[in-house]
């Protein structure tokens, strides 16, 4: 029996299968953001069909188009809420690499990918990009309600946002499962949020990933700050401040969605400790 979510995904995707003349190559599925996806074949090549279920997801599609396949999966077609992407078919996994003991190597690959995403393009960026101050709005209510680590993260965010440096178009959600093995094409990013602001922000999420167990391992924060700062050309203390701010924001989002904020708060605490505060 086909589940109701799978049936809904099939119904949403069906018109695009016909419009773009692609062939299903696996089961359709839905995400927690309400988007619907299916692996397909486009002219015989593996691709992924996605119909966005939110404005955030549509904004990400526009940014994928702007990336033009440099550091990201290629857009084969896009119209309205629908997008057809090349499908990364390599077998390597950055989360698997980190879990198998090569955390440093995975981080360097992520830094290289971010650098490619941040490179200038000839085309103007999408006009839907969200500025970082708007992205951090959830921290205010969390700090007012709970104080503590949330208040420290808000203070860190306020300092950074009041003195922005090196503004670029930001992916907004770089992590080990959003950068895939594209084989001969290299490592390819997917699922951007579509933000704009200081480039250091895009490295902060690496310190919450790939799992809380790895992120919170003794000594991991200090070692990875050195690895990432060197690979990305970032000042270590400013990177730590971004980690402090962003981990608190992630914890605030967890509170909003009914999930456990403890891992995010613990990472924010670690960053604050490294900063000496």
PDB file of C-alpha atoms in Angstrom, residues 1-273:
ATOM      1  CA  UNK A   1       0.000   0.000   0.000  1.00  0.00           C
ATOM      2  CA  UNK A   2       1.303   3.463  -0.916  1.00  0.00           C
ATOM      3  CA  UNK A   3       1.497   5.803   2.096  1.00  0.00           C
ATOM      4  CA  UNK A   4      -0.494   9.025   2.082  1.00  0.00           C
ATOM      5  CA  UNK A   5       2.663  11.258   2.026  1.00  0.00           C
ATOM      6  CA  UNK A   6       4.105   9.264  -0.889  1.00  0.00           C
ATOM      7  CA  UNK A   7       0.785   9.447  -2.725  1.00  0.00           C
ATOM      8  CA  UNK A   8       0.649  13.221  -2.206  1.00  0.00           C
ATOM      9  CA  UNK A   9       4.231  13.580  -3.472  1.00  0.00           C
ATOM     10  CA  UNK A  10       3.339  11.541  -6.558  1.00  0.00           C
ATOM     11  CA  UNK A  11       0.344  13.775  -7.275  1.00  0.00           C
ATOM     12  CA  UNK A  12       2.329  17.006  -6.874  1.00  0.00           C
ATOM     13  CA  UNK A  13       5.214  15.782  -9.011  1.00  0.00           C
ATOM     14  CA  UNK A  14       3.206  14.144 -11.803  1.00  0.00           C
ATOM     15  CA  UNK A  15       2.612  17.301 -13.917  1.00  0.00           C
ATOM     16  CA  UNK A  16       6.342  18.077 -13.888  1.00  0.00           C
ATOM     17  CA  UNK A  17       7.263  14.563 -14.942  1.00  0.00           C
ATOM     18  CA  UNK A  18       5.202  15.146 -18.046  1.00  0.00           C
ATOM     19  CA  UNK A  19       6.246  18.770 -18.623  1.00  0.00           C
ATOM     20  CA  UNK A  20       9.960  17.996 -18.481  1.00  0.00           C
ATOM     21  CA  UNK A  21       9.698  14.503 -19.981  1.00  0.00           C
ATOM     22  CA  UNK A  22      11.572  12.815 -17.170  1.00  0.00           C
ATOM     23  CA  UNK A  23      11.179   9.219 -16.027  1.00  0.00           C
ATOM     24  CA  UNK A  24      10.812   8.138 -12.365  1.00  0.00           C
ATOM     25  CA  UNK A  25      13.901   6.354 -11.083  1.00  0.00           C
ATOM     26  CA  UNK A  26      12.836   5.617  -7.518  1.00  0.00           C
ATOM     27  CA  UNK A  27      10.179   6.407  -4.944  1.00  0.00           C
ATOM     28  CA  UNK A  28       8.882   9.932  -4.420  1.00  0.00           C
ATOM     29  CA  UNK A  29       9.149  11.384  -0.912  1.00  0.00           C
ATOM     30  CA  UNK A  30       8.376  14.529   1.076  1.00  0.00           C
ATOM     31  CA  UNK A  31      10.496  16.613   3.468  1.00  0.00           C
ATOM     32  CA  UNK A  32       9.679  18.221   6.796  1.00  0.00           C
ATOM     33  CA  UNK A  33       9.521  21.555   4.946  1.00  0.00           C
ATOM     34  CA  UNK A  34       6.655  20.309   2.786  1.00  0.00           C
ATOM     35  CA  UNK A  35       8.671  19.883  -0.400  1.00  0.00           C
ATOM     36  CA  UNK A  36       8.179  16.858  -2.641  1.00  0.00           C
ATOM     37  CA  UNK A  37      11.026  15.082  -4.431  1.00  0.00           C
ATOM     38  CA  UNK A  38      11.667  12.127  -6.682  1.00  0.00           C
ATOM     39  CA  UNK A  39      14.771  10.648  -8.305  1.00  0.00           C
ATOM     40  CA  UNK A  40      14.299  10.678 -12.070  1.00  0.00           C
ATOM     41  CA  UNK A  41      16.123  10.177 -15.337  1.00  0.00           C
ATOM     42  CA  UNK A  42      16.443  13.216 -17.619  1.00  0.00           C
ATOM     43  CA  UNK A  43      17.608  12.209 -21.078  1.00  0.00           C
ATOM     44  CA  UNK A  44      18.940   9.066 -19.462  1.00  0.00           C
ATOM     45  CA  UNK A  45      21.012  10.897 -16.827  1.00  0.00           C
ATOM     46  CA  UNK A  46      20.276  10.765 -13.069  1.00  0.00           C
ATOM     47  CA  UNK A  47      18.440  13.847 -11.836  1.00  0.00           C
ATOM     48  CA  UNK A  48      16.287  14.954  -8.916  1.00  0.00           C
ATOM     49  CA  UNK A  49      12.888  16.575  -9.351  1.00  0.00           C
ATOM     50  CA  UNK A  50      11.754  18.832  -6.525  1.00  0.00           C
ATOM     51  CA  UNK A  51       8.636  20.896  -5.961  1.00  0.00           C
ATOM     52  CA  UNK A  52       9.205  23.412  -3.166  1.00  0.00           C
ATOM     53  CA  UNK A  53       6.717  23.556  -0.330  1.00  0.00           C
ATOM     54  CA  UNK A  54       7.736  26.892   1.191  1.00  0.00           C
ATOM     55  CA  UNK A  55       9.082  30.301   0.282  1.00  0.00           C
ATOM     56  CA  UNK A  56      12.409  29.339   1.858  1.00  0.00           C
ATOM     57  CA  UNK A  57      12.684  26.338  -0.459  1.00  0.00           C
ATOM     58  CA  UNK A  58      11.751  28.431  -3.509  1.00  0.00           C
ATOM     59  CA  UNK A  59      14.393  30.963  -2.541  1.00  0.00           C
ATOM     60  CA  UNK A  60      16.900  28.118  -2.412  1.00  0.00           C
ATOM     61  CA  UNK A  61      15.953  27.073  -5.929  1.00  0.00           C
ATOM     62  CA  UNK A  62      16.670  30.552  -7.259  1.00  0.00           C
ATOM     63  CA  UNK A  63      20.092  30.469  -5.621  1.00  0.00           C
ATOM     64  CA  UNK A  64      20.869  27.030  -7.061  1.00  0.00           C
ATOM     65  CA  UNK A  65      20.152  28.502 -10.483  1.00  0.00           C
ATOM     66  CA  UNK A  66      22.529  31.407  -9.789  1.00  0.00           C
ATOM     67  CA  UNK A  67      25.325  29.059  -8.715  1.00  0.00           C
ATOM     68  CA  UNK A  68      25.309  27.745 -12.308  1.00  0.00           C
ATOM     69  CA  UNK A  69      26.785  24.406 -11.263  1.00  0.00           C
ATOM     70  CA  UNK A  70      29.940  25.880  -9.702  1.00  0.00           C
ATOM     71  CA  UNK A  71      30.273  24.173  -6.336  1.00  0.00           C
ATOM     72  CA  UNK A  72      26.629  23.099  -6.499  1.00  0.00           C
ATOM     73  CA  UNK A  73      24.458  20.647  -8.372  1.00  0.00           C
ATOM     74  CA  UNK A  74      23.511  21.906 -11.843  1.00  0.00           C
ATOM     75  CA  UNK A  75      19.985  23.146 -12.458  1.00  0.00           C
ATOM     76  CA  UNK A  76      18.596  21.406 -15.535  1.00  0.00           C
ATOM     77  CA  UNK A  77      15.234  23.184 -15.468  1.00  0.00           C
ATOM     78  CA  UNK A  78      13.352  25.526 -13.150  1.00  0.00           C
ATOM     79  CA  UNK A  79       9.872  27.001 -13.289  1.00  0.00           C
ATOM     80  CA  UNK A  80       7.850  28.422 -10.432  1.00  0.00           C
ATOM     81  CA  UNK A  81       8.157  26.139  -7.429  1.00  0.00           C
ATOM     82  CA  UNK A  82       9.637  23.238  -9.425  1.00  0.00           C
ATOM     83  CA  UNK A  83      13.299  22.522 -10.093  1.00  0.00           C
ATOM     84  CA  UNK A  84      15.170  19.711 -11.833  1.00  0.00           C
ATOM     85  CA  UNK A  85      18.716  19.135 -10.574  1.00  0.00           C
ATOM     86  CA  UNK A  86      21.567  16.872 -11.538  1.00  0.00           C
ATOM     87  CA  UNK A  87      21.773  14.001  -9.050  1.00  0.00           C
ATOM     88  CA  UNK A  88      25.104  13.398  -7.325  1.00  0.00           C
ATOM     89  CA  UNK A  89      25.819   9.690  -7.665  1.00  0.00           C
ATOM     90  CA  UNK A  90      29.191   9.324  -5.950  1.00  0.00           C
ATOM     91  CA  UNK A  91      29.425   6.922  -3.034  1.00  0.00           C
ATOM     92  CA  UNK A  92      31.554   9.023  -0.698  1.00  0.00           C
ATOM     93  CA  UNK A  93      29.922  10.739   2.282  1.00  0.00           C
ATOM     94  CA  UNK A  94      31.367  13.587   4.303  1.00  0.00           C
ATOM     95  CA  UNK A  95      29.424  12.471   7.377  1.00  0.00           C
ATOM     96  CA  UNK A  96      30.809   8.979   6.885  1.00  0.00           C
ATOM     97  CA  UNK A  97      34.308  10.388   6.455  1.00  0.00           C
ATOM     98  CA  UNK A  98      34.057  12.353   9.715  1.00  0.00           C
ATOM     99  CA  UNK A  99      32.585   9.374  11.548  1.00  0.00           C
ATOM    100  CA  UNK A 100      35.394   7.139  10.306  1.00  0.00           C
ATOM    101  CA  UNK A 101      38.083   9.383  11.777  1.00  0.00           C
ATOM    102  CA  UNK A 102      38.804  11.886   8.998  1.00  0.00           C
ATOM    103  CA  UNK A 103      36.923  14.802  10.503  1.00  0.00           C
ATOM    104  CA  UNK A 104      39.658  17.208   9.420  1.00  0.00           C
ATOM    105  CA  UNK A 105      39.550  16.015   5.815  1.00  0.00           C
ATOM    106  CA  UNK A 106      35.764  16.382   5.673  1.00  0.00           C
ATOM    107  CA  UNK A 107      36.016  19.920   7.043  1.00  0.00           C
ATOM    108  CA  UNK A 108      38.606  20.901   4.453  1.00  0.00           C
ATOM    109  CA  UNK A 109      36.345  19.638   1.659  1.00  0.00           C
ATOM    110  CA  UNK A 110      33.446  21.630   3.104  1.00  0.00           C
ATOM    111  CA  UNK A 111      35.623  24.753   3.266  1.00  0.00           C
ATOM    112  CA  UNK A 112      36.692  24.304  -0.349  1.00  0.00           C
ATOM    113  CA  UNK A 113      33.061  23.910  -1.407  1.00  0.00           C
ATOM    114  CA  UNK A 114      32.026  27.035   0.489  1.00  0.00           C
ATOM    115  CA  UNK A 115      34.823  28.963  -1.196  1.00  0.00           C
ATOM    116  CA  UNK A 116      33.506  27.905  -4.611  1.00  0.00           C
ATOM    117  CA  UNK A 117      29.987  28.962  -3.640  1.00  0.00           C
ATOM    118  CA  UNK A 118      31.225  32.359  -2.470  1.00  0.00           C
ATOM    119  CA  UNK A 119      33.130  33.078  -5.684  1.00  0.00           C
ATOM    120  CA  UNK A 120      31.758  36.027  -7.716  1.00  0.00           C
ATOM    121  CA  UNK A 121      29.451  35.297 -10.668  1.00  0.00           C
ATOM    122  CA  UNK A 122      28.881  37.392 -13.748  1.00  0.00           C
ATOM    123  CA  UNK A 123      25.108  37.366 -13.227  1.00  0.00           C
ATOM    124  CA  UNK A 124      23.386  39.456 -10.574  1.00  0.00           C
ATOM    125  CA  UNK A 125      22.317  37.397  -7.538  1.00  0.00           C
ATOM    126  CA  UNK A 126      18.636  36.690  -6.888  1.00  0.00           C
ATOM    127  CA  UNK A 127      16.657  39.569  -5.409  1.00  0.00           C
ATOM    128  CA  UNK A 128      15.132  37.220  -2.812  1.00  0.00           C
ATOM    129  CA  UNK A 129      18.242  36.917  -0.595  1.00  0.00           C
ATOM    130  CA  UNK A 130      17.607  37.370   3.132  1.00  0.00           C
ATOM    131  CA  UNK A 131      20.031  39.599   5.113  1.00  0.00           C
ATOM    132  CA  UNK A 132      21.629  37.987   8.157  1.00  0.00           C
ATOM    133  CA  UNK A 133      20.002  40.310  10.743  1.00  0.00           C
ATOM    134  CA  UNK A 134      16.591  39.010   9.646  1.00  0.00           C
ATOM    135  CA  UNK A 135      17.845  35.415   9.834  1.00  0.00           C
ATOM    136  CA  UNK A 136      18.815  35.858  13.499  1.00  0.00           C
ATOM    137  CA  UNK A 137      15.449  37.222  14.620  1.00  0.00           C
ATOM    138  CA  UNK A 138      14.503  34.072  16.607  1.00  0.00           C
ATOM    139  CA  UNK A 139      17.361  34.655  19.050  1.00  0.00           C
ATOM    140  CA  UNK A 140      15.743  37.753  20.587  1.00  0.00           C
ATOM    141  CA  UNK A 141      12.612  36.063  21.984  1.00  0.00           C
ATOM    142  CA  UNK A 142      14.632  33.045  23.187  1.00  0.00           C
ATOM    143  CA  UNK A 143      17.096  35.292  25.019  1.00  0.00           C
ATOM    144  CA  UNK A 144      14.269  37.339  26.564  1.00  0.00           C
ATOM    145  CA  UNK A 145      12.436  34.222  27.738  1.00  0.00           C
ATOM    146  CA  UNK A 146      15.355  32.067  28.871  1.00  0.00           C
ATOM    147  CA  UNK A 147      18.455  34.251  29.231  1.00  0.00           C
ATOM    148  CA  UNK A 148      21.596  32.232  29.893  1.00  0.00           C
ATOM    149  CA  UNK A 149      23.286  30.796  26.827  1.00  0.00           C
ATOM    150  CA  UNK A 150      20.658  32.335  24.552  1.00  0.00           C
ATOM    151  CA  UNK A 151      21.519  35.794  25.889  1.00  0.00           C
ATOM    152  CA  UNK A 152      25.218  35.170  25.310  1.00  0.00           C
ATOM    153  CA  UNK A 153      24.575  34.035  21.752  1.00  0.00           C
ATOM    154  CA  UNK A 154      22.403  37.084  21.104  1.00  0.00           C
ATOM    155  CA  UNK A 155      25.155  39.392  22.356  1.00  0.00           C
ATOM    156  CA  UNK A 156      27.656  37.626  20.073  1.00  0.00           C
ATOM    157  CA  UNK A 157      25.291  37.950  17.106  1.00  0.00           C
ATOM    158  CA  UNK A 158      24.688  41.639  17.830  1.00  0.00           C
ATOM    159  CA  UNK A 159      28.426  42.343  17.827  1.00  0.00           C
ATOM    160  CA  UNK A 160      28.951  40.550  14.535  1.00  0.00           C
ATOM    161  CA  UNK A 161      25.941  42.033  12.785  1.00  0.00           C
ATOM    162  CA  UNK A 162      26.854  45.556  13.879  1.00  0.00           C
ATOM    163  CA  UNK A 163      30.273  45.216  12.228  1.00  0.00           C
ATOM    164  CA  UNK A 164      29.773  43.133   9.041  1.00  0.00           C
ATOM    165  CA  UNK A 165      32.833  42.128   7.025  1.00  0.00           C
ATOM    166  CA  UNK A 166      33.416  40.524   3.621  1.00  0.00           C
ATOM    167  CA  UNK A 167      29.761  40.333   2.507  1.00  0.00           C
ATOM    168  CA  UNK A 168      28.897  37.570   0.031  1.00  0.00           C
ATOM    169  CA  UNK A 169      25.913  35.562  -1.146  1.00  0.00           C
ATOM    170  CA  UNK A 170      25.521  32.848   1.508  1.00  0.00           C
ATOM    171  CA  UNK A 171      24.339  29.267   1.146  1.00  0.00           C
ATOM    172  CA  UNK A 172      23.026  29.439   4.706  1.00  0.00           C
ATOM    173  CA  UNK A 173      22.954  25.722   5.569  1.00  0.00           C
ATOM    174  CA  UNK A 174      26.270  24.096   4.683  1.00  0.00           C
ATOM    175  CA  UNK A 175      26.730  20.786   6.482  1.00  0.00           C
ATOM    176  CA  UNK A 176      28.013  17.294   5.823  1.00  0.00           C
ATOM    177  CA  UNK A 177      24.762  16.012   4.277  1.00  0.00           C
ATOM    178  CA  UNK A 178      24.220  19.068   2.074  1.00  0.00           C
ATOM    179  CA  UNK A 179      27.478  18.578   0.167  1.00  0.00           C
ATOM    180  CA  UNK A 180      27.373  15.448  -1.960  1.00  0.00           C
ATOM    181  CA  UNK A 181      29.848  13.414  -3.961  1.00  0.00           C
ATOM    182  CA  UNK A 182      29.390  14.408  -7.584  1.00  0.00           C
ATOM    183  CA  UNK A 183      32.055  12.032  -8.909  1.00  0.00           C
ATOM    184  CA  UNK A 184      34.075  13.686 -11.669  1.00  0.00           C
ATOM    185  CA  UNK A 185      32.241  16.974 -10.941  1.00  0.00           C
ATOM    186  CA  UNK A 186      33.633  17.073  -7.415  1.00  0.00           C
ATOM    187  CA  UNK A 187      31.685  17.864  -4.261  1.00  0.00           C
ATOM    188  CA  UNK A 188      28.346  19.578  -4.904  1.00  0.00           C
ATOM    189  CA  UNK A 189      26.181  21.606  -2.534  1.00  0.00           C
ATOM    190  CA  UNK A 190      22.401  21.341  -2.417  1.00  0.00           C
ATOM    191  CA  UNK A 191      19.542  22.910  -0.425  1.00  0.00           C
ATOM    192  CA  UNK A 192      20.728  26.496   0.167  1.00  0.00           C
ATOM    193  CA  UNK A 193      18.668  28.953   2.191  1.00  0.00           C
ATOM    194  CA  UNK A 194      19.572  32.035   0.129  1.00  0.00           C
ATOM    195  CA  UNK A 195      21.076  34.615   2.496  1.00  0.00           C
ATOM    196  CA  UNK A 196      23.470  37.541   2.203  1.00  0.00           C
ATOM    197  CA  UNK A 197      26.019  38.719   4.731  1.00  0.00           C
ATOM    198  CA  UNK A 198      29.473  38.066   6.152  1.00  0.00           C
ATOM    199  CA  UNK A 199      31.175  35.044   4.608  1.00  0.00           C
ATOM    200  CA  UNK A 200      32.287  33.676   7.999  1.00  0.00           C
ATOM    201  CA  UNK A 201      28.672  32.815   8.802  1.00  0.00           C
ATOM    202  CA  UNK A 202      28.643  29.970   6.274  1.00  0.00           C
ATOM    203  CA  UNK A 203      31.338  28.105   8.228  1.00  0.00           C
ATOM    204  CA  UNK A 204      29.596  28.191  11.618  1.00  0.00           C
ATOM    205  CA  UNK A 205      27.200  25.315  10.963  1.00  0.00           C
ATOM    206  CA  UNK A 206      30.115  22.914  10.383  1.00  0.00           C
ATOM    207  CA  UNK A 207      30.672  22.914  14.141  1.00  0.00           C
ATOM    208  CA  UNK A 208      27.178  21.541  14.876  1.00  0.00           C
ATOM    209  CA  UNK A 209      27.669  18.671  12.447  1.00  0.00           C
ATOM    210  CA  UNK A 210      27.671  15.903  11.389  1.00  0.00           C
ATOM    211  CA  UNK A 211      26.334  14.631  14.755  1.00  0.00           C
ATOM    212  CA  UNK A 212      26.114  16.020  18.268  1.00  0.00           C
ATOM    213  CA  UNK A 213      28.407  13.212  19.442  1.00  0.00           C
ATOM    214  CA  UNK A 214      31.166  14.294  17.049  1.00  0.00           C
ATOM    215  CA  UNK A 215      30.529  18.021  17.546  1.00  0.00           C
ATOM    216  CA  UNK A 216      30.781  17.728  21.328  1.00  0.00           C
ATOM    217  CA  UNK A 217      33.759  15.366  21.477  1.00  0.00           C
ATOM    218  CA  UNK A 218      36.482  16.651  23.835  1.00  0.00           C
ATOM    219  CA  UNK A 219      38.944  18.887  21.992  1.00  0.00           C
ATOM    220  CA  UNK A 220      36.983  18.826  18.731  1.00  0.00           C
ATOM    221  CA  UNK A 221      35.927  22.480  18.821  1.00  0.00           C
ATOM    222  CA  UNK A 222      39.459  23.792  19.330  1.00  0.00           C
ATOM    223  CA  UNK A 223      41.005  21.505  16.711  1.00  0.00           C
ATOM    224  CA  UNK A 224      38.353  22.197  14.091  1.00  0.00           C
ATOM    225  CA  UNK A 225      38.519  25.953  14.589  1.00  0.00           C
ATOM    226  CA  UNK A 226      42.192  25.690  13.656  1.00  0.00           C
ATOM    227  CA  UNK A 227      41.463  23.489  10.636  1.00  0.00           C
ATOM    228  CA  UNK A 228      38.601  25.629   9.308  1.00  0.00           C
ATOM    229  CA  UNK A 229      40.231  28.983  10.020  1.00  0.00           C
ATOM    230  CA  UNK A 230      43.354  27.902   8.125  1.00  0.00           C
ATOM    231  CA  UNK A 231      41.435  26.397   5.198  1.00  0.00           C
ATOM    232  CA  UNK A 232      39.046  29.354   4.867  1.00  0.00           C
ATOM    233  CA  UNK A 233      41.384  32.213   5.698  1.00  0.00           C
ATOM    234  CA  UNK A 234      39.323  33.283   8.712  1.00  0.00           C
ATOM    235  CA  UNK A 235      40.353  34.894  11.977  1.00  0.00           C
ATOM    236  CA  UNK A 236      39.854  32.175  14.642  1.00  0.00           C
ATOM    237  CA  UNK A 237      38.221  34.373  17.299  1.00  0.00           C
ATOM    238  CA  UNK A 238      35.730  35.814  14.843  1.00  0.00           C
ATOM    239  CA  UNK A 239      34.925  32.306  13.629  1.00  0.00           C
ATOM    240  CA  UNK A 240      34.332  31.246  17.247  1.00  0.00           C
ATOM    241  CA  UNK A 241      32.020  34.223  17.703  1.00  0.00           C
ATOM    242  CA  UNK A 242      29.992  33.109  14.670  1.00  0.00           C
ATOM    243  CA  UNK A 243      29.810  29.592  16.127  1.00  0.00           C
ATOM    244  CA  UNK A 244      28.662  31.015  19.471  1.00  0.00           C
ATOM    245  CA  UNK A 245      25.943  33.071  17.759  1.00  0.00           C
ATOM    246  CA  UNK A 246      24.754  30.431  15.301  1.00  0.00           C
ATOM    247  CA  UNK A 247      24.637  27.525  17.758  1.00  0.00           C
ATOM    248  CA  UNK A 248      22.374  29.627  19.968  1.00  0.00           C
ATOM    249  CA  UNK A 249      20.182  30.441  16.987  1.00  0.00           C
ATOM    250  CA  UNK A 250      19.927  26.739  16.155  1.00  0.00           C
ATOM    251  CA  UNK A 251      18.883  26.044  19.738  1.00  0.00           C
ATOM    252  CA  UNK A 252      16.224  28.769  19.473  1.00  0.00           C
ATOM    253  CA  UNK A 253      14.877  27.142  16.322  1.00  0.00           C
ATOM    254  CA  UNK A 254      14.816  23.800  18.155  1.00  0.00           C
ATOM    255  CA  UNK A 255      12.692  25.354  20.885  1.00  0.00           C
ATOM    256  CA  UNK A 256      10.282  26.776  18.314  1.00  0.00           C
ATOM    257  CA  UNK A 257       9.852  23.398  16.621  1.00  0.00           C
ATOM    258  CA  UNK A 258       9.532  21.358  19.821  1.00  0.00           C
ATOM    259  CA  UNK A 259      12.950  19.714  19.565  1.00  0.00           C
ATOM    260  CA  UNK A 260      15.682  19.470  22.179  1.00  0.00           C
ATOM    261  CA  UNK A 261      17.809  22.654  22.268  1.00  0.00           C
ATOM    262  CA  UNK A 262      20.459  21.053  24.504  1.00  0.00           C
ATOM    263  CA  UNK A 263      22.983  20.102  21.764  1.00  0.00           C
ATOM    264  CA  UNK A 264      22.949  23.600  20.281  1.00  0.00           C
ATOM    265  CA  UNK A 265      23.276  25.191  23.703  1.00  0.00           C
ATOM    266  CA  UNK A 266      26.202  22.908  24.539  1.00  0.00           C
ATOM    267  CA  UNK A 267      28.018  23.898  21.327  1.00  0.00           C
ATOM    268  CA  UNK A 268      27.370  27.586  22.041  1.00  0.00           C
ATOM    269  CA  UNK A 269      28.788  27.034  25.545  1.00  0.00           C
ATOM    270  CA  UNK A 270      31.917  25.408  24.098  1.00  0.00           C
ATOM    271  CA  UNK A 271      32.468  28.321  21.722  1.00  0.00           C
ATOM    272  CA  UNK A 272      31.993  30.812  24.557  1.00  0.00           C
ATOM    273  CA  UNK A 273      34.505  28.898  26.675  1.00  0.00           C
TER     274      UNK A 273
END
